[in-house]
C-alpha angles and dihedrals in degrees: 000000000000097000128117125300125223119202115201108209133025095223121123093279095048093045091047090055092045092050093053094044094046090045088055090053099256123146104251134180122184118200118199126181093207125072093241135039123254110080105194088003089067139144138223138189123250106180104293092343129092117213131196110238097193136029115010099199140020128233129188095028090183089075089058092045090054090051092055092044090055087059090049094255137121112235092212091061093051103031119017110200133197128204113239120238110228101023089208137352112217120197124189134207092253090063096257124124141195128205113210105219140171123279132040095247095047092047093047089053090054090050091047091054092049104035108015136256097290092055090047089057091048089048093056091051091048091048088055090051090050090054092049092049093049093050091049092050102039103069097027101047120356098048095034132090105249088188089079121084092222087065088071093066102077103121096151092051092048092048091049092050091048092052090050091051097256093143095049117092112276095240091052092046094054093042088054088066107025131048107182109094092217094055091046090056090048089060100039107041087083088077087083087068088068095041100253139098118253088251091059103034118093119250090243086078089071080089086081091058088051091053092047103039103028109022095048139243122255139190134188112263091231137014101030124251091315086071086074098067092036091057092042092052092048091049092048090052091048088053089054106269120137116222119197116193128196095031126106129213110231105177142011105218121210140178130193092291098049137260116013105163149348119231121214132206088248089069092252122135115213111202110229137172090191133026128194111201106203102167134089102314096205091058090044089056092053123186124325107282099055106272093137134089093269128071115249094251090060095060110125114221089215089069097051091086105014125177107223130206124250117265133226144230111232124188122189116199125198108223131194089226140354113269113256114260094005115154120225089244124026120175113199108199118209124227093252124065119161094037091053092058091043090056093048091050090052092053097255130120115266111262094216109014128191111237126218110209119193123191112169121206100206101131093263128111112299116267127178115201123192125194126195121180113239139169117274124246092273088075091079093231121160097241093182088071100023098056095056090047093050090046091053090052091047092053091053093046093049092048089053091051091056102262094117128228106324096169092103096041118111106261145175116211130199116191127170094278088052091053088048090053089051090060102268114137114240088004094281123127089198100071118204121006115242102241113150092266089056099043132099109326092012095058117096109288123259090228134040103244094205098041114060113215096025114117136169135216135175138065096313092067131059133314086036144213124000136063099276094046092048092049088050092051089057092049092050092051091051092047092053090053094047095046092053096050134054 
């Protein structure tokens, strides 16, 4: 069990596993089909501009720091970060706005100015509940290996979460504490991160609001979010890992004892005692009959009929200069709320979508990125006609919000078919949605129970979607390997 390890995919999960394994002295080879690291945290060219094609901010930077430390490196040396101020700017259809800032007192003052003193008092109580819920979840579920049977026995944590309202619906939980509709939206829109409406997501996902609005939001000082996987890859190589770009893994080979090799599209066969598959798991499974990356005995029943998240339409615009006073993140809420989620759940475009506008200030050429939630490709929509229609609507909406006429601006657009072509099943970069039957123990396992030595990392496994959970999934895969070998 002390043989080499092959990691399939140089995304954040695969790199996190490789850094820890190499830091522990293991022989590690990472194979990546693309020419650069990153996976979902990718990059693309837009004229002389570079754009991030995945996450636009980082929360829980301590998780990243621990990953670098496991490889014997200091994250500040490789990847200096800065905390954004404000974390978010939220604008509402009535013309009001709210900057989400650091500190309970400072944030309460913002709420007081927008919603009144009574709501500010309620907000402080709710903020305390968010903190309690996050503490109850973190060690028991988010930062814990749900692959292990002992993770099932957490009665105290379950009871604590239930008492805090974690098993209510998110919308109901927040409305139990807050009354101003604007503040409610500010603490429930995060449900989209896990592919559900606030009325369907569990209250435990209020932990995302805690990460965003309390824990802080960070960004690399230079190079955008793609600087994160670049730095991770460099640190992994310094620790001894070998990363091979432009080669694709085609099959994980096994014998009666478990993993023995990983075959590549070059015809090579990399001997391996362990494999960490950190790519799109649905594609890795392939079609029935075993034409995928994984052997038949590794197929996870939870992925036979998966429920996938909605997708998004993202437009990146190359600007001459950054707009004055623009926040890094501005969320423009539409007038409608419940109806927009209902449309998305039915597979239709949202009638009045909220737009997330990102405009980094990282010393590079100015880029404005706009995200609108959409159905995924399973909706059956004719994207050849729908994408231009949604883009025309986006141009009008942005002009009305004060961004000017961007219809003639150089742009790069990713719609669901584009995400599909980049390797995302059903054209969604958000993997499985986080309904109860796809959460925690019910999410695809981090280890193949019938194939010793085969592990999984990434957003399809627990803890789930998002930069910190994906980094944790890589750590958990590496820990299982290291614990089972000398």
